[in-house]
XYZ file of C-alpha atoms in Angstrom:
389
model
C 0.004 -0.005 0.000
C 1.427 3.363 -1.113
C 1.998 6.101 1.423
C -0.256 9.093 0.722
C 1.423 12.482 0.298
C -0.829 14.042 2.899
C -2.593 12.242 5.715
C -4.641 14.529 7.925
C -4.569 11.860 10.628
C -0.803 12.096 10.849
C -0.913 15.884 10.574
C -3.361 16.054 13.461
C -1.245 13.791 15.630
C 1.910 15.810 14.878
C 0.098 19.079 15.576
C -0.964 17.724 18.960
C 2.635 16.754 19.672
C 3.866 20.222 18.635
C 1.186 21.927 20.731
C 2.250 20.002 23.792
C 5.833 21.126 23.216
C 4.653 24.753 22.946
C 2.712 24.485 26.210
C 5.687 22.993 28.031
C 8.189 25.455 26.521
C 8.130 28.853 28.316
C 10.247 30.499 25.622
C 7.409 30.127 23.093
C 4.996 31.982 25.394
C 7.661 34.569 26.098
C 8.078 35.225 22.397
C 4.360 35.101 21.529
C 2.851 36.954 24.522
C 5.363 38.877 26.621
C 7.614 40.364 23.919
C 4.746 41.642 21.689
C 3.073 43.403 24.622
C 6.387 44.836 25.778
C 7.204 46.173 22.318
C 3.702 47.544 21.917
C 3.917 49.529 25.158
C 7.344 50.835 24.122
C 6.006 51.980 20.760
C 2.787 53.310 22.312
C 4.251 55.305 25.172
C 7.881 55.756 24.113
C 7.323 57.239 20.633
C 5.265 60.396 20.422
C 5.457 62.670 17.388
C 2.942 65.145 18.766
C 4.279 68.491 19.865
C 2.183 70.450 22.320
C 4.611 73.336 22.942
C 7.486 74.324 20.628
C 10.507 76.376 21.630
C 10.865 79.026 18.929
C 13.175 82.031 18.731
C 11.922 85.415 17.451
C 14.508 87.718 15.916
C 13.294 91.310 16.088
C 15.277 93.315 13.578
C 12.935 96.262 14.264
C 10.689 97.129 17.187
C 7.817 98.827 15.402
C 4.241 98.652 16.637
C 3.298 96.053 14.024
C 6.334 93.887 14.820
C 5.689 94.004 18.564
C 1.986 93.268 17.984
C 2.805 90.157 15.943
C 5.380 89.121 18.536
C 2.734 89.456 21.265
C 0.438 87.179 19.220
C 3.227 84.619 18.929
C 3.973 84.624 22.651
C 0.274 84.360 23.502
C -0.136 81.101 21.579
C -0.418 78.030 23.828
C 1.687 76.082 21.323
C 4.705 78.401 21.249
C 7.380 78.947 23.891
C 9.065 82.018 22.418
C 12.521 83.421 23.052
C 12.703 87.057 21.885
C 16.031 88.679 20.979
C 17.563 91.154 18.566
C 20.879 89.230 18.447
C 20.942 86.849 15.483
C 24.083 85.025 16.580
C 22.585 84.294 20.004
C 19.477 82.700 18.516
C 21.486 80.737 15.956
C 23.702 79.405 18.753
C 20.596 78.275 20.654
C 19.237 76.582 17.544
C 22.521 74.758 17.015
C 22.454 73.627 20.641
C 18.902 72.372 20.317
C 17.453 74.854 22.806
C 15.030 76.190 20.199
C 13.454 74.305 17.303
C 12.977 77.164 14.879
C 13.667 80.815 14.220
C 11.217 83.487 13.060
C 12.911 86.552 11.578
C 10.938 89.839 11.489
C 12.894 92.017 9.003
C 13.839 95.655 9.332
C 11.267 96.769 6.717
C 8.380 94.870 8.284
C 6.321 97.920 9.257
C 6.993 99.746 5.990
C 5.840 96.749 3.995
C 2.680 96.458 6.079
C 1.757 100.093 5.492
C 1.987 99.799 1.715
C -1.197 99.184 -0.238
C -1.637 95.650 -1.615
C 1.744 94.661 -0.181
C 2.693 91.620 1.848
C 5.174 91.935 4.662
C 7.409 88.851 4.543
C 8.785 87.057 7.559
C 11.407 84.351 7.479
C 11.055 80.946 9.135
C 14.194 78.878 9.673
C 13.840 75.310 10.888
C 16.233 72.443 11.603
C 15.954 69.958 8.739
C 17.503 67.168 10.767
C 14.133 66.754 12.533
C 11.545 66.893 9.733
C 8.492 66.299 11.886
C 9.365 69.093 14.319
C 10.171 71.402 11.421
C 6.717 70.704 9.997
C 5.156 71.706 13.319
C 7.129 74.941 13.460
C 6.190 75.880 9.936
C 2.521 75.008 10.437
C 2.150 76.857 13.763
C 3.857 80.003 12.506
C 1.705 80.077 9.357
C -1.428 79.615 11.454
C -0.468 82.406 13.885
C 0.392 84.673 10.935
C -3.098 84.177 9.426
C -4.788 84.812 12.776
C -2.769 87.993 13.332
C -3.669 89.284 9.890
C -7.385 88.716 10.540
C -7.212 90.443 13.934
C -5.307 93.388 12.461
C -7.863 93.781 9.652
C -10.751 93.756 12.164
C -9.031 96.379 14.347
C -8.638 98.654 11.305
C -12.248 98.108 10.205
C -11.246 96.154 7.125
C -12.324 92.809 5.810
C -9.569 90.262 5.522
C -10.266 87.801 2.747
C -7.387 85.488 1.892
C -7.055 84.508 -1.730
C -6.989 80.826 -0.828
C -8.892 79.329 2.076
C -7.379 75.906 2.835
C -9.665 73.653 4.868
C -7.877 70.542 6.023
C -9.704 67.309 6.937
C -7.840 64.387 8.484
C -9.569 61.197 7.484
C -9.299 58.152 9.755
C -7.415 60.259 12.325
C -9.403 63.485 12.845
C -7.468 64.565 15.940
C -4.118 64.007 14.135
C -2.779 62.001 17.120
C 0.504 60.345 16.230
C -0.199 57.226 18.301
C -3.211 56.440 16.112
C -0.964 55.792 13.100
C 2.183 54.662 14.934
C 0.590 51.778 16.833
C -1.035 50.006 13.838
C 2.345 50.121 12.097
C 4.009 48.927 15.278
C 1.685 45.905 15.356
C 2.834 45.025 11.832
C 6.487 45.332 12.855
C 5.861 43.174 15.912
C 4.112 40.474 13.886
C 6.988 40.462 11.394
C 9.582 39.878 14.110
C 7.518 37.477 16.192
C 6.378 35.394 13.217
C 9.942 34.964 11.953
C 11.382 34.091 15.375
C 8.643 31.626 16.346
C 9.296 29.206 13.461
C 12.979 29.887 13.058
C 13.712 27.652 16.031
C 11.396 24.680 15.520
C 13.255 22.699 12.818
C 16.669 23.657 14.195
C 15.570 22.476 17.623
C 14.672 19.054 16.186
C 18.138 18.721 14.619
C 19.958 19.801 17.805
C 17.961 17.459 19.997
C 18.427 14.536 17.590
C 14.703 13.960 17.186
C 14.639 14.849 13.482
C 16.119 11.472 12.578
C 13.330 9.778 14.505
C 10.708 11.771 12.607
C 12.297 11.029 9.229
C 12.363 7.295 9.980
C 8.557 7.288 10.193
C 6.019 7.462 7.357
C 5.733 11.243 7.704
C 6.146 13.231 4.480
C 7.776 16.598 3.980
C 4.425 18.297 3.467
C 3.087 16.882 6.719
C 6.233 17.908 8.594
C 5.985 21.490 7.355
C 2.257 21.667 8.161
C 2.718 20.372 11.702
C 5.430 22.990 12.268
C 3.319 25.757 10.730
C -0.249 25.276 11.997
C 0.318 25.446 15.811
C 2.544 28.537 15.497
C 0.008 30.149 13.191
C -2.607 30.006 15.958
C 0.006 31.187 18.469
C 0.880 34.140 16.247
C -2.789 35.029 15.734
C -3.182 34.957 19.529
C -0.340 37.483 19.791
C -1.972 39.614 17.122
C -5.317 39.501 18.970
C -3.637 40.535 22.236
C -1.920 43.446 20.471
C -5.216 44.582 18.957
C -7.055 44.431 22.292
C -4.274 46.355 24.079
C -4.179 48.933 21.279
C -7.923 49.557 21.409
C -8.757 49.303 25.103
C -5.541 50.464 26.776
C -3.733 52.696 24.267
C -7.017 54.166 23.009
C -6.581 53.607 19.267
C -10.051 53.526 17.697
C -10.879 50.555 15.497
C -13.077 51.116 12.476
C -13.424 48.426 9.879
C -14.187 44.777 9.302
C -12.781 42.246 11.701
C -13.080 39.553 9.060
C -10.899 41.445 6.610
C -8.416 42.249 9.391
C -7.944 38.617 10.339
C -7.849 37.479 6.723
C -5.073 39.906 5.783
C -3.279 39.246 9.074
C -3.376 35.516 8.352
C -1.774 35.966 4.941
C 0.904 38.242 6.392
C 1.605 35.930 9.342
C 1.836 32.856 7.111
C 4.474 34.573 4.983
C 6.594 35.482 8.027
C 6.203 31.997 9.493
C 7.249 30.501 6.185
C 10.338 32.731 6.171
C 11.212 31.496 9.643
C 10.775 27.861 8.611
C 13.068 28.395 5.620
C 15.741 29.929 7.828
C 15.429 27.154 10.411
C 15.662 24.414 7.734
C 18.780 25.921 6.173
C 20.753 26.779 9.338
C 19.902 23.747 11.532
C 21.181 25.705 14.553
C 18.932 27.610 16.946
C 21.392 30.392 17.660
C 22.214 31.002 13.995
C 18.541 30.719 13.016
C 17.516 33.324 15.611
C 20.217 35.752 14.436
C 19.320 35.356 10.756
C 15.602 35.681 11.472
C 16.122 38.872 13.485
C 18.231 40.397 10.726
C 15.738 39.408 8.058
C 12.774 40.767 10.029
C 14.418 44.036 11.027
C 15.632 44.678 7.480
C 12.017 45.287 6.554
C 11.661 47.593 9.554
C 14.776 49.503 8.522
C 13.475 49.839 4.978
C 10.203 51.276 6.256
C 12.129 53.691 8.488
C 14.135 54.957 5.494
C 10.915 55.433 3.538
C 9.363 57.434 6.377
C 12.349 59.786 6.616
C 12.846 60.185 2.879
C 14.237 63.169 1.044
C 10.783 64.053 -0.236
C 9.682 65.432 3.093
C 10.087 69.177 3.007
C 8.492 72.325 4.386
C 7.621 75.566 2.625
C 8.648 78.798 4.246
C 7.969 82.485 3.761
C 7.635 84.172 0.348
C 10.913 86.123 0.565
C 13.264 83.484 1.882
C 11.683 80.057 1.452
C 13.245 77.501 3.754
C 13.107 73.970 2.404
C 14.668 71.122 4.285
C 15.738 67.634 3.381
C 16.682 64.887 5.783
C 18.287 61.590 4.902
C 20.199 58.985 6.855
C 23.882 59.915 6.825
C 26.407 57.115 6.858
C 29.275 58.989 8.490
C 29.615 61.912 10.806
C 32.558 63.967 11.996
C 34.159 63.272 15.311
C 33.379 66.803 16.531
C 30.308 68.843 15.666
C 31.136 71.786 13.396
C 28.962 74.905 13.706
C 26.554 75.557 10.854
C 27.065 78.598 8.746
C 24.551 81.375 8.882
C 22.228 81.967 5.944
C 22.734 85.288 4.216
C 20.315 86.549 1.589
C 23.155 87.389 -0.847
C 22.460 87.682 -4.533
C 18.877 87.216 -5.631
C 17.865 83.985 -7.237
C 20.771 81.982 -5.877
C 20.375 78.760 -3.950
C 22.634 77.479 -1.239
C 22.610 74.222 0.752
C 23.954 74.451 4.279
C 25.355 71.273 5.789
C 23.747 70.318 9.128
C 26.999 68.856 10.470
C 29.903 70.133 8.388
C 28.891 73.726 7.760
C 29.769 73.383 4.038
C 27.941 75.524 1.497
C 26.827 73.993 -1.804
C 25.978 76.092 -4.835
C 24.151 74.927 -7.982
C 26.836 76.457 -10.199
C 29.504 74.220 -8.632
C 29.967 70.654 -9.835
C 28.582 68.010 -7.512
C 31.973 66.304 -7.142
C 33.621 69.498 -5.898
C 32.054 69.564 -2.460
C 34.613 70.005 0.288
C 33.798 67.356 2.933
C 33.205 63.677 2.162
C 30.481 62.942 4.677
C 28.241 60.911 2.357
C 24.559 61.817 2.506
C 23.918 64.641 4.934
C 21.046 66.106 6.798
C 20.795 69.666 5.549
C 18.449 72.550 5.044
C 18.178 74.504 1.795
C 17.529 78.242 1.745
C 16.161 79.918 -1.341
C 16.801 83.647 -1.579
C 14.981 85.984 -3.893
């Protein structure tokens, strides 16, 4: 009588054997229950991209009534912790030291520009491009305060302030724009990637190290049945970890859930099966638990690192004021100098020119200079770009 390729009776018996090993092995419960919850709490409470109060410097190049009125509006905002000074070097030094997150420059001709008919008085906003999210907050808050001040000034003068463009922003799926509401679902995906790969990366290697693989191969068990018995119990264990993460996210961390549970578990099953299969492949090739765990961790975190690089890509930038637009670009730099070098100060210079100021080396890059003629070989740098008109 020929041996069938797949016997569900043998698969069921092997799954029962594997389940008993999982119950008796505390490391499996540590990986499937304790580590996911620990990572979830770290992501939930340790990472917060919200900024309730920003430290911003205000450079007063003139102390006219209009400039002081706008400064008073800035200092009265609950989201701004302002440092007022007429010394540019002092504020730049504080920005380099990280004591302030941005710099608002009120120019010397601010009042004169405001008094002209149909004229716009420009202000300059300088942000640190090495922290793109914080720079976005600085730019957004200053623009909002500027619009509010213009409306209040128009009402005080008996005029009607009607902006040419009225932008009304709606945040779908996260109306309050709380960072935890989009960090935690991504964190659950990262956790499932790591946990799924580690869970099955040890099972086949463990059989080889304990010498029980030869006993299994001497039986009538087929390769398909062996893979299924190693996959099915850990699939349910991984789905249990995913369910715990979802319950903690909703009921403890306060992330609202809107959608179909059926679709969630269907997509989660496909994703978990792929990570479990990756772990089985690693475990089959290495045949050593220590090596399998190291390879599985590297393979899982490579996806996390790729997602991190996508999040902090060069395409994230902020738009500044109409006279001196401040754009910033942030990328992961591969090398850094042994000692921090002060950044050079932006000067308006000739109109229409563009200069890139190095965040770490202080080097200035001009578009009319060849790319291979830059002075310092620091690889890809975090920098901010200032456009002068």
